């Protein structure tokens, strides 16, 4: 019975992580042919590809656990936004280049810490996905960290834009470190990452970098949460409408 | 050596199929002709990102989304690579981009057609990359060393794109009636513009004769087009689609397919700015370039601060 429950919880957990990855991958892919210069088109597409690849691994595992005939695309394309469980930070529109890089930096620091822990998961499959993904995230972090320095300490305009981005993103970072009962159960079972424990190291790394980039760390005077429960901003609905349109227009087709 | 001797030496090397390298003496016309062709090629890779990029966010499966994104990324990489190839001839990327945005430089006219449906992504990979390959395989033997080497490198990826595009079409053709109809429609719309990619008949082509003499170009527009027509017929058959050219017929004597005439009015209409997407493509490029200016400024400002700090320390 306990085993059955853990299986169901793990499915849900893999699906959540898949949701984070697919939504951010989508946002990053929107930059393709829209970046400030060609090298950056390629770099952002590369990062997007890593996240889409990650989504496929998490959903693929969720589909195996579900064992009800669904595949990775059923998870991505046939669930509505209320069923999506991504952390809100991932779904915010791409904004300007400063917003995209600041979000990416926050997420890269987080992922590097998160995946390092997930590698130790008692669930071998999740551990294997994390082992692959953490290498990518280390690389992503090198890039987004560089951009934070260049943009924060670049021109007056780039500084202003980056500070605005950091301010507007900050309230969405709190829920990265919160556990709901499901994740708590999985933490107890040695499967999930205890994200509450990541908060201090995340804050330390981010704080140091913001300093170096001549940026101000915002006050903790607002916080938006709800992604893991399916309470989203209005942006996710539009993202999914676009992403799922073709797939849903021709039900049951193979592509 | 005198100018005359240099020129003679140059033509001897062309004659002997030796590659010309960036540091070698070359006639100014040769240099300009290459700059025109290579930068046009680079712009085509970059502008070509737009029609396919149009489908990245709507790709119908995660696998297709990844394939498409990787493909568009490759095209950007080709653009970069070709810009640096052109730079070996003494022109900067900024100058080339300025020429593109002010419409002094051209790009492949095929990208002035819209990617309206998902099947267009398949048709573009199959036919547009396919036509590009025919041209580029021939250009592997071009006389300018750096260009020849970029063609060898780029062709490998283009073949991959073509196979993926064809496989996408095949999946549609083996799918539902609606999917197959979508594939047929994409073929119908992209077939003729793909033939136009090889340029006007040789007799009409402004740069052809000189390019052939310099061995920048190795085969004529019409010969290359014929190759593409011939290779495409069995591919269409295998998909089970109808050939868009009703006059297509095997000619035993020539050992080639005879085919219908291209609508050259349409060709010149689209080239001279009247395609469905000409303005959109250039305006998009300009808008993105302008929007990115503050990022590029920040980058150089930061670079400069870093240098100053290093000097002060
Ligand atoms: Fe290409
Ligand atoms: Fe290609």
XYZ file of C-alpha atoms and ligand atoms in Angstrom:
570
model
C 0.000 0.000 0.000
C 2.740 2.419 1.016
C 4.622 1.421 -2.091
C 1.571 2.065 -4.231
C 1.204 5.525 -2.710
C 4.834 6.376 -3.268
C 4.444 5.338 -6.877
C 1.461 7.650 -7.301
C 3.296 10.477 -5.538
C 6.395 9.962 -7.664
C 4.305 10.111 -10.817
C 2.872 13.421 -9.702
C 6.345 14.655 -8.759
C 7.853 13.719 -12.115
C 4.950 15.440 -13.798
C 5.520 18.625 -11.809
C 9.181 18.690 -12.763
C 8.199 18.028 -16.362
C 5.776 20.959 -16.220
C 8.513 23.291 -14.959
C 10.794 22.187 -17.765
C 8.333 22.302 -20.642
C 6.983 25.712 -19.708
C 10.410 27.301 -19.352
C 11.647 25.524 -22.490
C 8.719 27.043 -24.347
C 9.466 30.537 -23.065
C 13.114 30.234 -24.051
C 12.229 28.897 -27.471
C 10.262 32.092 -28.107
C 13.611 33.868 -28.409
C 14.612 31.966 -31.511
C 15.138 34.608 -34.234
C 14.280 37.304 -31.669
C 17.558 37.572 -29.759
C 19.805 40.669 -29.606
C 22.388 39.005 -31.850
C 22.830 35.739 -33.671
C 25.114 34.040 -31.132
C 22.451 34.603 -28.510
C 19.713 33.127 -30.732
C 21.776 29.964 -30.757
C 22.593 30.003 -27.058
C 18.987 30.527 -25.978
C 17.801 27.840 -28.373
C 20.372 25.526 -26.853
C 19.115 26.158 -23.360
C 15.523 25.729 -24.535
C 16.486 22.389 -26.051
C 17.940 21.219 -22.751
C 14.693 22.036 -20.954
C 12.534 20.391 -23.592
C 14.770 17.341 -23.343
C 14.321 17.392 -19.593
C 10.544 17.624 -19.931
C 10.582 14.573 -22.164
C 12.570 12.581 -19.617
C 10.326 13.540 -16.690
C 7.097 13.006 -18.628
C 8.425 9.787 -20.081
C 9.015 8.508 -16.587
C 5.607 9.761 -15.418
C 4.017 7.906 -18.331
C 5.766 4.692 -17.340
C 4.581 5.035 -13.783
C 1.047 5.804 -14.928
C 1.110 2.748 -17.188
C -2.264 3.647 -18.686
C -1.300 4.119 -22.324
C -0.411 7.816 -22.058
C 2.887 9.062 -23.448
C 4.984 12.194 -22.973
C 2.857 14.192 -25.396
C -0.363 13.371 -23.574
C 1.165 14.987 -20.526
C 2.335 18.065 -22.403
C -0.483 18.606 -24.852
C -3.661 17.247 -23.356
C -3.724 18.769 -19.907
C -5.316 22.141 -19.201
C -3.661 24.873 -17.264
C -5.428 24.055 -14.011
C -3.791 20.619 -14.214
C -0.355 22.070 -14.833
C 1.724 22.173 -11.660
C 4.745 24.262 -12.618
C 6.190 26.857 -10.285
C 4.929 30.241 -11.455
C 8.368 31.680 -12.137
C 8.626 29.490 -15.229
C 5.457 30.699 -16.928
C 5.974 34.468 -16.786
C 6.261 35.958 -20.296
C 9.780 36.225 -21.635
C 9.817 40.007 -21.194
C 12.923 41.823 -22.348
C 16.351 40.233 -22.475
C 17.111 41.362 -18.916
C 13.966 39.696 -17.609
C 14.772 36.458 -19.404
C 18.342 36.373 -18.130
C 17.439 37.325 -14.567
C 14.778 34.619 -14.410
C 17.208 32.178 -15.965
C 19.858 33.050 -13.430
C 17.487 32.504 -10.501
C 16.374 29.188 -11.954
C 19.890 28.063 -12.839
C 21.169 28.638 -9.320
C 18.120 26.801 -8.038
C 18.479 23.904 -10.440
C 22.125 23.442 -9.763
C 21.349 23.036 -6.054
C 18.166 21.059 -6.675
C 19.570 18.599 -9.172
C 22.668 17.983 -7.094
C 20.284 16.750 -4.391
C 17.996 14.876 -6.746
C 21.022 12.898 -7.921
C 20.997 11.290 -4.483
C 17.328 10.329 -4.767
C 16.327 6.829 -3.733
C 14.448 6.740 -7.015
C 17.067 5.641 -9.515
C 15.263 7.016 -12.521
C 14.952 10.498 -11.082
C 18.560 10.303 -9.947
C 19.655 9.435 -13.476
C 17.714 12.312 -15.030
C 19.241 14.670 -12.473
C 22.750 13.415 -13.155
C 22.381 14.359 -16.799
C 20.538 17.619 -16.187
C 22.874 18.973 -13.539
C 25.707 19.178 -16.037
C 23.537 21.255 -18.342
C 22.449 23.502 -15.507
C 26.024 24.177 -14.472
C 26.671 25.367 -17.978
C 23.463 27.427 -18.096
C 24.471 29.047 -14.847
C 27.856 30.120 -16.165
C 26.078 31.891 -18.991
C 23.230 33.515 -17.082
C 25.634 34.605 -14.337
C 27.823 36.310 -16.935
C 24.809 38.073 -18.343
C 23.752 39.328 -14.908
C 27.180 40.899 -14.493
C 27.252 42.427 -17.943
C 23.720 43.763 -17.764
C 23.793 44.836 -14.124
C 27.152 46.534 -14.458
C 26.861 47.549 -18.113
C 25.132 50.778 -19.063
C 22.641 52.837 -17.138
C 19.840 51.440 -19.245
C 20.871 47.818 -18.847
C 21.246 48.341 -15.106
C 17.791 49.851 -14.853
C 16.194 47.080 -16.892
C 17.926 44.355 -14.920
C 17.024 45.861 -11.560
C 13.404 46.120 -12.708
C 13.483 42.489 -13.771
C 14.946 41.363 -10.439
C 12.322 43.389 -8.575
C 9.484 41.953 -10.623
C 10.726 38.389 -10.315
C 11.601 38.346 -6.640
C 8.106 37.699 -5.312
C 7.898 34.536 -7.408
C 11.047 33.012 -5.949
C 9.590 32.210 -2.536
C 7.518 29.256 -3.632
C 10.631 27.570 -5.026
C 11.463 26.649 -1.436
C 8.122 25.451 -0.172
C 7.034 21.852 0.299
C 3.465 20.641 0.134
C 2.337 17.395 1.848
C 3.040 15.310 -1.253
C 6.618 16.481 -1.560
C 7.075 16.151 2.192
C 6.020 12.501 1.986
C 8.478 11.964 -0.856
C 11.235 13.709 1.071
C 10.558 11.302 3.942
C 10.790 8.421 1.501
C 14.140 9.715 0.246
C 12.745 10.388 -3.231
C 12.193 14.139 -3.469
C 14.456 17.070 -2.719
C 13.897 18.984 0.493
C 13.675 22.344 -1.237
C 13.255 24.250 2.026
C 16.899 23.433 2.723
C 17.960 25.042 -0.562
C 16.744 28.479 0.437
C 19.805 29.609 2.366
C 22.435 28.487 -0.120
C 20.345 29.985 -2.933
C 20.062 33.312 -1.137
C 23.745 33.359 -0.398
C 24.785 32.739 -3.995
C 22.245 35.118 -5.447
C 23.022 37.819 -2.890
C 26.728 37.715 -3.682
C 26.122 37.917 -7.386
C 23.623 40.772 -7.119
C 26.233 42.691 -5.144
C 28.883 42.062 -7.715
C 26.507 43.090 -10.487
C 25.789 46.347 -8.598
C 22.157 45.283 -8.202
C 19.999 45.625 -5.132
C 18.408 42.584 -3.501
C 14.689 43.359 -3.232
C 12.828 43.319 0.055
C 10.716 40.269 0.852
C 7.549 42.275 1.006
C 5.494 40.370 -1.547
C 5.153 36.750 -2.573
C 2.968 34.982 -5.081
C 2.456 31.242 -4.806
C 0.199 28.489 -6.032
C 1.820 26.833 -9.054
C 2.110 23.415 -7.434
C -1.626 23.517 -6.717
C -2.615 24.604 -10.187
C -3.253 28.255 -9.336
C -1.564 30.130 -12.147
C -1.081 33.602 -13.532
C -3.096 34.421 -16.638
C -0.024 33.830 -18.791
C -0.012 30.058 -18.677
C -3.384 29.769 -20.389
C -2.097 31.681 -23.387
C 1.111 29.710 -23.509
C -0.752 26.399 -23.526
C -3.320 27.625 -26.020
C -0.530 28.286 -28.466
C 1.512 25.215 -27.661
C -1.410 22.781 -27.764
C -3.444 24.285 -30.624
C -2.279 22.058 -33.462
C -2.047 18.904 -31.400
C -5.588 19.351 -30.137
C -7.006 20.364 -33.520
C -6.284 16.882 -34.879
C -7.119 14.488 -32.058
C -5.415 11.130 -32.060
C -2.950 11.833 -34.868
C 0.685 10.851 -34.869
C 3.178 13.486 -35.834
C 55.355 41.111 -59.102
C 53.412 43.524 -61.250
C 49.632 43.629 -61.242
C 49.614 41.766 -64.563
C 51.825 39.000 -63.281
C 49.710 38.664 -60.167
C 46.614 38.375 -62.278
C 48.210 35.753 -64.491
C 49.289 33.789 -61.459
C 45.742 34.007 -60.118
C 44.218 32.632 -63.322
C 46.808 29.862 -63.464
C 45.747 28.751 -60.022
C 42.087 28.867 -60.986
C 42.986 26.852 -64.080
C 44.786 24.231 -61.985
C 41.884 23.889 -59.566
C 43.950 25.324 -56.727
C 42.000 27.059 -53.984
C 42.376 30.803 -53.511
C 43.015 31.709 -49.873
C 42.280 34.995 -48.011
C 45.858 36.244 -48.114
C 46.279 35.567 -51.832
C 46.044 38.300 -54.402
C 42.702 38.299 -56.202
C 41.031 40.593 -58.723
C 38.705 43.112 -57.093
C 35.782 41.796 -59.146
C 36.396 38.294 -57.818
C 36.414 39.589 -54.255
C 33.227 41.607 -54.710
C 31.464 38.754 -56.448
C 32.317 36.447 -53.567
C 31.250 38.970 -50.940
C 27.925 39.345 -52.717
C 27.344 35.619 -52.980
C 28.570 34.565 -49.536
C 26.799 37.351 -47.669
C 23.619 36.600 -49.591
C 24.018 32.995 -48.556
C 24.531 34.019 -44.910
C 21.470 36.291 -44.965
C 19.408 33.441 -46.403
C 20.327 31.202 -43.493
C 19.351 33.904 -41.022
C 16.131 35.083 -42.677
C 15.226 31.420 -43.183
C 14.997 31.097 -39.414
C 11.800 33.144 -39.477
C 9.330 30.967 -41.421
C 10.318 27.825 -39.566
C 10.685 29.680 -36.298
C 7.027 30.514 -36.792
C 6.166 26.905 -35.824
C 8.483 26.271 -32.887
C 5.916 27.245 -30.281
C 3.184 25.190 -31.952
C 5.025 22.016 -32.922
C 2.581 19.160 -32.325
C 4.849 16.886 -30.286
C 7.787 17.407 -27.974
C 10.002 15.372 -30.261
C 9.121 17.545 -33.271
C 9.548 20.674 -31.217
C 13.080 19.633 -30.295
C 13.947 18.654 -33.872
C 12.624 21.913 -35.271
C 14.307 24.066 -32.673
C 17.609 22.291 -33.283
C 17.191 22.767 -37.014
C 16.507 26.472 -36.795
C 19.466 26.735 -34.459
C 21.637 24.981 -37.053
C 20.565 27.502 -39.680
C 21.624 30.329 -37.395
C 24.953 28.552 -36.985
C 25.324 28.365 -40.770
C 24.643 32.093 -40.907
C 27.369 32.785 -38.349
C 29.803 30.552 -40.114
C 29.146 32.175 -43.472
C 29.403 35.687 -42.052
C 32.878 34.845 -40.826
C 33.701 33.316 -44.199
C 32.712 36.586 -45.871
C 34.721 38.511 -43.304
C 37.895 36.863 -44.614
C 37.312 39.018 -47.696
C 37.513 42.265 -45.773
C 33.913 43.142 -44.989
C 32.463 43.294 -41.469
C 29.331 41.597 -40.210
C 27.903 45.001 -39.276
C 28.336 46.177 -42.876
C 26.648 43.053 -44.189
C 23.711 43.410 -41.808
C 23.357 47.046 -42.796
C 23.258 45.992 -46.467
C 20.567 43.407 -45.682
C 18.421 45.838 -43.750
C 18.648 48.517 -46.410
C 17.744 45.869 -49.025
C 21.035 46.340 -50.890
C 21.862 42.708 -50.225
C 19.485 39.909 -51.149
C 18.544 36.651 -49.486
C 16.893 33.534 -50.916
C 13.514 34.613 -52.207
C 11.897 31.367 -51.029
C 11.758 32.799 -47.517
C 9.338 35.444 -48.690
C 6.722 32.708 -48.746
C 4.885 32.056 -45.492
C 5.003 28.830 -43.489
C 1.255 28.574 -43.157
C 0.753 25.035 -41.919
C 2.702 22.437 -39.986
C 3.296 20.503 -43.205
C 5.200 23.518 -44.513
C 7.876 22.762 -41.944
C 8.274 19.360 -43.588
C 8.144 20.765 -47.098
C 10.765 23.359 -46.278
C 13.155 20.804 -44.822
C 12.641 18.405 -47.677
C 12.472 20.758 -50.652
C 14.169 23.975 -49.600
C 17.054 22.351 -47.756
C 17.061 19.760 -50.537
C 17.491 22.391 -53.234
C 20.093 24.168 -51.122
C 22.072 20.935 -50.864
C 22.165 20.428 -54.635
C 23.559 23.904 -54.946
C 25.957 23.561 -52.045
C 27.370 20.204 -53.049
C 28.366 21.879 -56.275
C 29.838 24.792 -54.326
C 32.098 22.469 -52.377
C 34.308 22.729 -55.468
C 34.193 26.526 -55.534
C 37.553 28.207 -56.047
C 37.635 30.221 -52.825
C 39.084 27.990 -50.085
C 37.155 29.239 -47.031
C 33.828 29.140 -48.917
C 34.513 25.646 -50.183
C 35.292 24.437 -46.683
C 32.173 26.036 -45.193
C 30.074 24.295 -47.842
C 31.548 20.932 -46.924
C 30.791 21.500 -43.286
C 27.313 22.947 -43.782
C 26.180 20.287 -46.259
C 26.411 17.574 -43.652
C 23.843 19.333 -41.497
C 21.645 20.237 -44.437
C 21.357 16.571 -45.410
C 20.190 15.849 -41.929
C 17.561 18.597 -42.212
C 16.365 17.250 -45.504
C 15.921 13.751 -44.126
C 14.030 15.073 -41.125
C 11.774 17.189 -43.335
C 11.053 14.232 -45.561
C 10.357 12.017 -42.575
C 7.884 14.615 -41.297
C 6.106 14.531 -44.663
C 6.098 10.751 -44.664
C 4.498 10.690 -41.233
C 1.758 13.011 -42.472
C 1.244 10.966 -45.624
C 0.832 7.794 -43.584
C -1.516 9.534 -41.179
C -5.136 10.614 -41.583
C -6.714 11.987 -44.759
C -6.493 15.469 -43.305
C -2.802 15.097 -42.611
C -2.138 13.819 -46.089
C -4.088 16.702 -47.595
C -1.971 19.080 -45.530
C 1.170 17.474 -46.971
C -0.122 17.714 -50.538
C -1.011 21.353 -50.081
C 2.447 22.159 -48.719
C 4.083 20.356 -51.632
C 1.923 22.260 -54.091
C 2.875 25.594 -52.597
C 6.594 24.955 -52.098
C 7.507 22.930 -55.167
C 7.699 25.773 -57.682
C 9.360 28.293 -55.390
C 11.942 25.587 -54.601
C 12.724 25.295 -58.338
C 13.093 29.055 -58.460
C 15.826 28.860 -55.836
C 18.273 27.893 -58.580
C 17.817 31.296 -60.164
C 16.815 32.368 -63.654
C 17.742 30.478 -66.804
C 21.462 30.739 -67.464
C 20.844 33.052 -70.405
C 19.103 35.520 -68.063
C 21.453 35.288 -65.118
C 23.386 38.486 -64.421
C 26.327 37.033 -62.530
C 26.552 33.530 -63.940
C 29.118 33.844 -66.728
C 31.752 35.638 -64.711
C 31.161 33.371 -61.712
C 31.672 30.300 -63.863
C 34.870 31.718 -65.329
C 36.228 32.351 -61.836
C 35.011 28.914 -60.794
C 33.081 30.469 -57.940
C 30.098 28.741 -59.497
C 30.738 25.267 -60.895
C 27.488 24.239 -62.563
C 24.817 26.238 -64.314
C 21.468 27.156 -62.761
C 19.577 24.989 -65.211
C 21.808 21.952 -64.710
C 21.466 22.143 -60.959
C 17.715 22.636 -61.227
C 17.449 19.560 -63.449
C 19.314 17.507 -60.862
C 16.845 18.586 -58.219
C 13.829 17.897 -60.423
C 15.131 14.418 -61.196
C 15.808 13.486 -57.614
C 12.451 14.802 -56.390
C 10.174 12.757 -58.664
C 10.717 9.397 -56.925
C 10.519 11.085 -53.559
C 7.060 12.434 -54.362
C 6.016 9.008 -55.619
C 7.185 7.315 -52.464
C 5.080 9.709 -50.403
C 2.092 8.818 -52.557
C 1.460 12.448 -53.401
C 0.532 13.976 -56.712
C 3.266 15.766 -58.599
C 2.493 19.499 -58.781
C 3.961 19.677 -62.299
C 1.474 18.102 -64.725
C 4.046 18.121 -67.513
C 6.611 16.059 -65.708
C 7.723 13.198 -67.993
C 10.740 10.935 -68.210
C 12.772 11.602 -71.323
C 14.714 8.459 -72.188
C 16.909 10.221 -74.688
C 18.039 12.981 -72.340
C 18.119 10.709 -69.326
C 16.242 13.412 -67.430
C 12.716 14.456 -66.627
C 11.105 16.996 -68.923
C 9.111 19.513 -66.975
C 6.732 22.415 -67.201
C 7.887 26.012 -67.348
C 8.366 27.999 -64.177
C 6.184 31.049 -63.712
C 8.958 33.589 -64.166
C 6.584 36.494 -63.651
C 6.019 35.253 -60.148
C 9.758 34.797 -59.679
C 10.519 38.412 -60.575
C 7.470 39.674 -58.707
C 8.607 38.074 -55.438
C 12.261 39.010 -55.918
C 11.346 42.632 -56.455
C 9.508 42.832 -53.156
C 5.988 41.616 -53.859
C 6.031 38.249 -52.111
C 3.683 37.646 -49.197
C 6.389 38.194 -46.565
C 9.171 40.409 -47.979
C 8.436 43.386 -45.797
C 7.676 41.294 -42.753
C 11.027 39.480 -42.952
C 13.157 42.591 -43.178
C 11.101 44.553 -40.692
C 11.373 41.695 -38.233
C 15.128 41.646 -38.658
C 15.371 45.398 -38.136
C 13.039 45.423 -35.144
C 14.918 42.639 -33.359
C 18.244 44.270 -34.163
C 17.063 47.593 -32.742
C 15.516 45.995 -29.678
C 18.812 44.285 -28.994
C 20.923 47.439 -29.243
C 20.921 48.128 -25.499
C 22.131 44.588 -24.838
C 25.035 44.936 -27.243
C 25.835 48.345 -25.721
C 25.798 46.873 -22.230
C 28.151 44.151 -23.361
C 30.761 46.523 -24.699
C 30.370 48.919 -21.745
C 30.984 46.048 -19.357
C 33.946 44.863 -21.412
C 35.456 48.292 -21.255
C 34.947 48.626 -17.501
C 36.631 45.291 -17.031
C 39.610 46.364 -19.105
C 39.935 49.603 -17.184
C 39.786 47.798 -13.862
C 42.441 45.372 -15.009
C 44.685 48.255 -16.022
C 44.117 50.107 -12.742
C 44.962 47.010 -10.733
Fe 21.456 26.070 -43.562
Fe 19.139 23.524 -43.335
